[in-house]
Short mmCIF file of C-alpha atoms in Angstrom, two decimals:
data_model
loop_
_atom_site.label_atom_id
_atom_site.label_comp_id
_atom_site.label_asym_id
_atom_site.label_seq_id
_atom_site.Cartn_x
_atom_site.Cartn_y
_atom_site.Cartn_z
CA UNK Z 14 -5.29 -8.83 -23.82
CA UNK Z 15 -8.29 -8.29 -21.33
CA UNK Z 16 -11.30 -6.24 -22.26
CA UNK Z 17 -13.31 -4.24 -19.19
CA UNK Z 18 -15.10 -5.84 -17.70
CA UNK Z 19 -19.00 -5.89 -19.67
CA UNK Z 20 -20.77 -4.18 -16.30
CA UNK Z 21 -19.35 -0.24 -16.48
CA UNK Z 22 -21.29 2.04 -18.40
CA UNK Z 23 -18.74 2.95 -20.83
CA UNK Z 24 -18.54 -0.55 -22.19
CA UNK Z 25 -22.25 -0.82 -21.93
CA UNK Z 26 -22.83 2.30 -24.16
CA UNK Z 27 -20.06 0.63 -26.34
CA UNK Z 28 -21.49 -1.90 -27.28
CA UNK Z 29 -25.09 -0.61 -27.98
CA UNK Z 30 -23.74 2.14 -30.41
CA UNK Z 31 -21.79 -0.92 -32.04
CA UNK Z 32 -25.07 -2.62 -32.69
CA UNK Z 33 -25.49 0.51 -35.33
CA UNK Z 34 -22.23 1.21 -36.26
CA UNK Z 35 -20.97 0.95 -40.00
CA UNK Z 36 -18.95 -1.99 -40.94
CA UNK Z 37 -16.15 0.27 -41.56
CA UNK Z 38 -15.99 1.87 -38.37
CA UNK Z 39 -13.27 1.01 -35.65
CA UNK Z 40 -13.42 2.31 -32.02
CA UNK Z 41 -10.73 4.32 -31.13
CA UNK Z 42 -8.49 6.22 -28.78
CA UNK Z 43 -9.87 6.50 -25.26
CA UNK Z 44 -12.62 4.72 -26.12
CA UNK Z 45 -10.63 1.61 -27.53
CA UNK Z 46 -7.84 2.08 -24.64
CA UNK Z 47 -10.88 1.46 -21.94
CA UNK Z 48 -12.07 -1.97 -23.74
CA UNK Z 49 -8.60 -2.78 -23.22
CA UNK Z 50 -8.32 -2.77 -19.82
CA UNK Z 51 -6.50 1.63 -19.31
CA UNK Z 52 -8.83 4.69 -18.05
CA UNK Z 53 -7.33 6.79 -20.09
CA UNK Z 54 -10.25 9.31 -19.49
CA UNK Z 55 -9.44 13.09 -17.80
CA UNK Z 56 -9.94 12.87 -14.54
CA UNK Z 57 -13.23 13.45 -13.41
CA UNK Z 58 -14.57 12.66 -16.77
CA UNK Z 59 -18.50 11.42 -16.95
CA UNK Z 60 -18.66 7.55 -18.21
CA UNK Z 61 -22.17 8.18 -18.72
CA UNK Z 62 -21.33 10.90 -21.57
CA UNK Z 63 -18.44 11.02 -22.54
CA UNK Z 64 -18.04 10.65 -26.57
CA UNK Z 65 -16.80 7.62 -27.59
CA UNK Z 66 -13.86 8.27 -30.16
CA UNK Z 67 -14.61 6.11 -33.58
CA UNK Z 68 -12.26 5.98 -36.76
CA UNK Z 69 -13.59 5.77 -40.13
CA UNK Z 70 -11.87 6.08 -43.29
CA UNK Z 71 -11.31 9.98 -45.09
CA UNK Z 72 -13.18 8.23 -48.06
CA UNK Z 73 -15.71 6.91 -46.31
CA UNK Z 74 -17.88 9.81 -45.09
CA UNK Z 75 -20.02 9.30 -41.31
CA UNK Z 76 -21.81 12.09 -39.66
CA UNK Z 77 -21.05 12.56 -35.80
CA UNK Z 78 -23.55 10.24 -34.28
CA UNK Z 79 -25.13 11.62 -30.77
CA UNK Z 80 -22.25 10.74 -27.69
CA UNK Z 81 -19.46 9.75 -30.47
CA UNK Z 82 -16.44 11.79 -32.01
CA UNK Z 83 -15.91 10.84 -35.34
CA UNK Z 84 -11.69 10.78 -36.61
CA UNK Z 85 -11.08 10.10 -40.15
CA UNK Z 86 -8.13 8.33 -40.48
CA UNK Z 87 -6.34 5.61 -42.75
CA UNK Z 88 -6.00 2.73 -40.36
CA UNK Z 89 -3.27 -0.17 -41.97
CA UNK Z 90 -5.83 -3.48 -41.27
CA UNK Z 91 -2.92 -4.71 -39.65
CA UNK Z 92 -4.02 -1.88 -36.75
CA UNK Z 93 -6.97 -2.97 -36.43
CA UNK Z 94 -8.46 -6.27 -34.35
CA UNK Z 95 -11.79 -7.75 -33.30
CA UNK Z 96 -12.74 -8.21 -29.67
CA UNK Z 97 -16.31 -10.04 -28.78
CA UNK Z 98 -17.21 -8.72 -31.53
CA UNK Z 99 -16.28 -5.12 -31.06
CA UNK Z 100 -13.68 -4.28 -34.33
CA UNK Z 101 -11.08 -1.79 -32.38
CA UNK Z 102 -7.78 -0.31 -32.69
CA UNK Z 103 -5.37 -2.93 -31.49
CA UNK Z 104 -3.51 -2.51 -28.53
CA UNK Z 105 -0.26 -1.32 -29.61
CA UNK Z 106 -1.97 1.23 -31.92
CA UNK Z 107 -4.39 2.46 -29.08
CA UNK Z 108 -1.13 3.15 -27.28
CA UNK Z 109 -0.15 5.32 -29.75
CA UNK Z 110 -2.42 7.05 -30.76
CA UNK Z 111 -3.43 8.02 -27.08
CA UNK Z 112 0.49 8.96 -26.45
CA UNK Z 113 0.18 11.53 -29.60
CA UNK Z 114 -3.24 12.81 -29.64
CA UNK Z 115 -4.23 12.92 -26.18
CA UNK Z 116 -3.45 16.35 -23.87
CA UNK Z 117 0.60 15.88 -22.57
CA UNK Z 118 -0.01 15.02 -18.68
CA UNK Z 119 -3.23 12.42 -20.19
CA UNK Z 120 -0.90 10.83 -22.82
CA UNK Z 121 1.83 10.05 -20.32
CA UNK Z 122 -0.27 9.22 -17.72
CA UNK Z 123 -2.18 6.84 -20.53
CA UNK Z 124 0.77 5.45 -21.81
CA UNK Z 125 2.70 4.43 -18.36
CA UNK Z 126 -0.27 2.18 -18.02
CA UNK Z 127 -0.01 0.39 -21.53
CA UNK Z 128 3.97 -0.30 -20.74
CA UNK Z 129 2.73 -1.62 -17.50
CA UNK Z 130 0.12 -3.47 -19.22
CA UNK Z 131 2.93 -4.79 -21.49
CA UNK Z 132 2.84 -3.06 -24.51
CA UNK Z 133 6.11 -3.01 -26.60
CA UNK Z 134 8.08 0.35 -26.08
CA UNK Z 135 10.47 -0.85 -28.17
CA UNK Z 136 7.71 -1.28 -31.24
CA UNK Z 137 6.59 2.15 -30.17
CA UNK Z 138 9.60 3.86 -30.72
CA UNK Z 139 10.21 1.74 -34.10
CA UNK Z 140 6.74 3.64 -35.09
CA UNK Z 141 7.31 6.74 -33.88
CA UNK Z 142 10.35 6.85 -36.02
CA UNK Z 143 8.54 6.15 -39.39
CA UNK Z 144 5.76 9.29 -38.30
CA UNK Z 145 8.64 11.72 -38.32
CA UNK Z 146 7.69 14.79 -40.43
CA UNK Z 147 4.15 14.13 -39.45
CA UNK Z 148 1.51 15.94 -37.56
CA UNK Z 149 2.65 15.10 -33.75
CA UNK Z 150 5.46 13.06 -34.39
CA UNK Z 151 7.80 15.19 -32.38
CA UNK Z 152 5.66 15.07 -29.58
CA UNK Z 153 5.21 11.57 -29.70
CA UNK Z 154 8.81 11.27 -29.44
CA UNK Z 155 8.49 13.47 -25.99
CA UNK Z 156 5.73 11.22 -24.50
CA UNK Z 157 7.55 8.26 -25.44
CA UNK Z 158 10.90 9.67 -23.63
CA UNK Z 159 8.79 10.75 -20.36
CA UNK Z 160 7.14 7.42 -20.25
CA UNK Z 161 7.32 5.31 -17.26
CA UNK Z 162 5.85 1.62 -16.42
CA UNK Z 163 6.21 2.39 -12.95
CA UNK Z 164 4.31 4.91 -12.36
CA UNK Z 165 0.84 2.84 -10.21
CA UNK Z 166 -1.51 5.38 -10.26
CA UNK Z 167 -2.07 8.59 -12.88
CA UNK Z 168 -1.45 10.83 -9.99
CA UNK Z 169 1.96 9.28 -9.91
CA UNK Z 170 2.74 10.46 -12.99
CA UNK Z 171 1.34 13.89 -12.84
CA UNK Z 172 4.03 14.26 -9.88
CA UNK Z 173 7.13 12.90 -11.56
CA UNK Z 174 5.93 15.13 -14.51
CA UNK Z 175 5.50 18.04 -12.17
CA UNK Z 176 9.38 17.12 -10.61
CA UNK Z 177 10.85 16.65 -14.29
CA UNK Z 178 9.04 20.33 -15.56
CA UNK Z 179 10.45 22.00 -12.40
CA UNK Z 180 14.17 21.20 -14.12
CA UNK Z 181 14.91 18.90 -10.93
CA UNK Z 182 16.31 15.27 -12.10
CA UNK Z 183 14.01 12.69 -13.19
CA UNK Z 184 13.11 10.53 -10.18
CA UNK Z 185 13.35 6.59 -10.73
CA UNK Z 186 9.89 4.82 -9.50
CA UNK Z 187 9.34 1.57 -7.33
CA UNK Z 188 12.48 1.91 -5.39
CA UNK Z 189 12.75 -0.94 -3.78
CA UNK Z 190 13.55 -0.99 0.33
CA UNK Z 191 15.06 -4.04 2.41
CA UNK Z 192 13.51 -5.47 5.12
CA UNK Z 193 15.00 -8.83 6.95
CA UNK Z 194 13.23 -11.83 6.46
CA UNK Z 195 10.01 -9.99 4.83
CA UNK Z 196 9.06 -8.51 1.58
CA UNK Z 197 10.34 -5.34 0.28
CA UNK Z 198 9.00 -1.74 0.60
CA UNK Z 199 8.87 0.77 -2.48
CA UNK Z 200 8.91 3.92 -2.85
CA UNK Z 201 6.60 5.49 -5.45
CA UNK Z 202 9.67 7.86 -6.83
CA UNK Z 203 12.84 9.06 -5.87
CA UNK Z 204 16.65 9.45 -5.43
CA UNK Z 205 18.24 6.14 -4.01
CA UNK Z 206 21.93 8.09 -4.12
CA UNK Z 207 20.54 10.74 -2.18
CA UNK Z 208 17.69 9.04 -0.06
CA UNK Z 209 15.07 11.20 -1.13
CA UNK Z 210 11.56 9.86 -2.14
CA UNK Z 211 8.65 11.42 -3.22
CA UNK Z 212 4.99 9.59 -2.64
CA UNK Z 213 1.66 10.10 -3.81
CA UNK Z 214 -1.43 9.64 -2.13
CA UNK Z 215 -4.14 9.31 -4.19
CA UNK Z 216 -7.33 9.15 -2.91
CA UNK Z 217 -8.28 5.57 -4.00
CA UNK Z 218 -5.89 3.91 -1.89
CA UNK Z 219 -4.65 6.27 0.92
CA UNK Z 220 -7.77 7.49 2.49
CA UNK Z 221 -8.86 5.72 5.41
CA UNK Z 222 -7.78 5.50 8.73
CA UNK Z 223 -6.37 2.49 8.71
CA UNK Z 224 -3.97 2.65 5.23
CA UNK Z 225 -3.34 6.07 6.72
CA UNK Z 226 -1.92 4.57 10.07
CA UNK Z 227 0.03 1.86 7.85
CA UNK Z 228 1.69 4.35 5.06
CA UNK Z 229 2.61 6.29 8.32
CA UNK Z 230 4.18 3.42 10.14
CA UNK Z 231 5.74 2.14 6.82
CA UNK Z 232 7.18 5.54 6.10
CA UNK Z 233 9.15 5.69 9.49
CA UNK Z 234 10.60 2.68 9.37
CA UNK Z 235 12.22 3.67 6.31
CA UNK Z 236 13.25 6.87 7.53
CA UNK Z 237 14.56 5.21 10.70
CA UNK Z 238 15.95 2.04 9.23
CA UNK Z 239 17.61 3.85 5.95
CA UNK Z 240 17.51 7.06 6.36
CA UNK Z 241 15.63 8.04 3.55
CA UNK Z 242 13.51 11.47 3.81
CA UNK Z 243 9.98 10.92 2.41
CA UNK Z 244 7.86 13.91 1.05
CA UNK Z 245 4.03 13.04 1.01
CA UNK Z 246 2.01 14.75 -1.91
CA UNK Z 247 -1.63 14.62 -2.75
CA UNK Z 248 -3.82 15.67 -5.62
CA UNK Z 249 -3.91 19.02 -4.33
CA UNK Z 250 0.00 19.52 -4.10
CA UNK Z 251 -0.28 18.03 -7.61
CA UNK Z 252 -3.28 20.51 -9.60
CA UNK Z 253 -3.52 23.12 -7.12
CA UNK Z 254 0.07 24.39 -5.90
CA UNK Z 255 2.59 22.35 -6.55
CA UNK Z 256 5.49 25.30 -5.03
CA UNK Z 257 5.41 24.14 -1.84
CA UNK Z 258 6.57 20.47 -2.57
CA UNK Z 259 8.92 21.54 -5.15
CA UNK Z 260 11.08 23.73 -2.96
CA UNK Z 261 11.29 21.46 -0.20
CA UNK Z 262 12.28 18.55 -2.61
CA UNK Z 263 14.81 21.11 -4.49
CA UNK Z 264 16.29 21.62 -0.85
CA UNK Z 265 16.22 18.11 0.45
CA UNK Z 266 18.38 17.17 -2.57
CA UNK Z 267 20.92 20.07 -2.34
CA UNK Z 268 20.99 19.45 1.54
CA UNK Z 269 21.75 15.69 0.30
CA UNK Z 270 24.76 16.38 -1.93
CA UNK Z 271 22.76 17.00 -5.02
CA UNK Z 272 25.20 19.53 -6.98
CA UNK Z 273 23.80 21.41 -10.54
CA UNK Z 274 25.08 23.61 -12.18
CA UNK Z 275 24.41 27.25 -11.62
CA UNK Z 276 22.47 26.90 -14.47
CA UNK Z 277 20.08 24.68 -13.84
CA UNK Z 278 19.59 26.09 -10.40
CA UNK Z 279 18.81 29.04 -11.74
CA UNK Z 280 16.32 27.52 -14.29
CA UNK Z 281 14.63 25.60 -11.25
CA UNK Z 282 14.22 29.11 -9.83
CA UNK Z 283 12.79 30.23 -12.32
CA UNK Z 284 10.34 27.67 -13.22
CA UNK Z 285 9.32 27.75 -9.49
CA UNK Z 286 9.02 31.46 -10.22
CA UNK Z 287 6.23 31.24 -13.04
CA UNK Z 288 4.43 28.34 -11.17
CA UNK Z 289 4.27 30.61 -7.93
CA UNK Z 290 2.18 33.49 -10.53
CA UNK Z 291 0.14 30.38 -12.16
CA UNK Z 292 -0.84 29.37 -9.48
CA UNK Z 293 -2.26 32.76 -7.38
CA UNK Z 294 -5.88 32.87 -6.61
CA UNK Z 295 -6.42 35.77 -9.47
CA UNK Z 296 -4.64 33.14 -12.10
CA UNK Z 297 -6.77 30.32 -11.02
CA UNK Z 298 -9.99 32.47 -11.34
CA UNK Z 299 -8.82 33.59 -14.90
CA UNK Z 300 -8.03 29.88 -16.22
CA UNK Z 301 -11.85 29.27 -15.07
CA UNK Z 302 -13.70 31.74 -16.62
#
């Protein structure tokens, strides 16, 4: 596996409180998942500060030091692997651990990039199994089920876990689109049975002119060619009111032969319901305070 690159702050800082570290000490969790190649930091979160996670044994006593968060853990040595130097969680526990300990939308978002990155699901769930009756194991089981190696971007995930929430039908990602004679489009997430899509445009790689004018162009061929209807979210729909996208996804579907139960339509309702209160100015103001 590839480590970050030795440049970024993170690593930097990394690797100067390793110089000090105790010889039983083992970077962990976010930290760990970033030397291996997955941001699994919150969004927005400072490089510069953020504490760097390190695992020590329950025996083995070590104060907090300054910019670290100390975990003490028993960690099998078969968990545990040296990288230039570094001594770290291996990859497949890094996985888990950020799937079990990390908030629910991080430790999805976190672990559709280690399946992408090729990290055994099957070995996961093996290990998820044996942590039943402990602390988290259920929810590991949850993050495991919600997982999804095609999700590109985190902001992909957030929506498919925003769609899956709402009660609608879990979307399948990187839907691939014909073309003659030229390489297939895909779609980020969506309904190939009812020709619905959902895309995300994150701010890395849809701003700009340009990529603007070419997701626009690529979208209406699709529409025109297949038929598909495309709604376009953003990290705003996503954290900020995800309603409006929602309902006009819940329609497109029924519109395209989508039938639930009453049920379920009902539950939809009422999950758009609370969202609609959570997400009122005077809410918003209260979660900030």
């Amino acid at each position: 596996m590839r480590c970050a690159s030795a440049d970024d702050v993170l690593t930097a800082r990394i690797r100067s409180l390793w110089q000090a570290a105790p010889a039983h000490a083992v970077i962990a969790e976010r930290a760990a998942a970033w030397l291996w190649g997955i941001d699994a930091l919150p969004r927005g979160a400072d490089r510069a500060t953020w504490p760097i996670e390190l695992a020590v044994p329950a025996d083995r006593p070590l104060p907090d030091p300054p910019g670290c968060r100390v975990r003490r853990t028993r960690l099998p040595d078969a968990d545990v692997t040296e990288v230039d130097g570094i001594r770290l969680t291996t990859f497949e526990r890094t996985a888990l651990d950020c799937a079990r300990r990390l908030p629910r939308r991080e430790a999805v978002a976190a672990l559709d990039q280690f399946l992408r990155a090729g990290v055994d699901a099957a070995s996961l769930r093996r290990r998820a199994r044996l942590l039943a009756g402990r602390p988290n194991a259920r929810r590991l089981r949850e993050i495991l089920a919600l997982s999804d190696p095609g999700a590109m971007l985190p902001g992909e995930t957030y929506t498919r876990l925003c769609i899956v929430d709402a009660g609608l039908p879990r979307p399948r990602t990187q839907i691939p689109v014909g073309r003659p004679d030229r390489p297939r489009f895909f779609l980020d997430m969506g309904y190939a049975e009812h020709l619905t899509a959902v895309e995300y445009d994150g701010e890395e790689f849809h701003t700009g002119r340009g990529r603007r004018h070419r997701d626009a162009a690529r979208r209406t061929w699709i529409r025109d060619h297949h038929g598909w209807e495309i709604i376009v979210v953003t990290k705003e729909d996503i954290l900020f009111n995800p309603v409006p996208f929602l309902e006009a996804l819940t329609t497109t579907l029924l519109h395209r032969g989508w039938n639930p139960a009453p049920a379920r339509l009902h539950r939809i309702e009422a999950e758009l319901a609370a969202l609609r209160r959570s997400h009122t100015p005077s809410a918003r103001r209260r979660r900030h305070r």
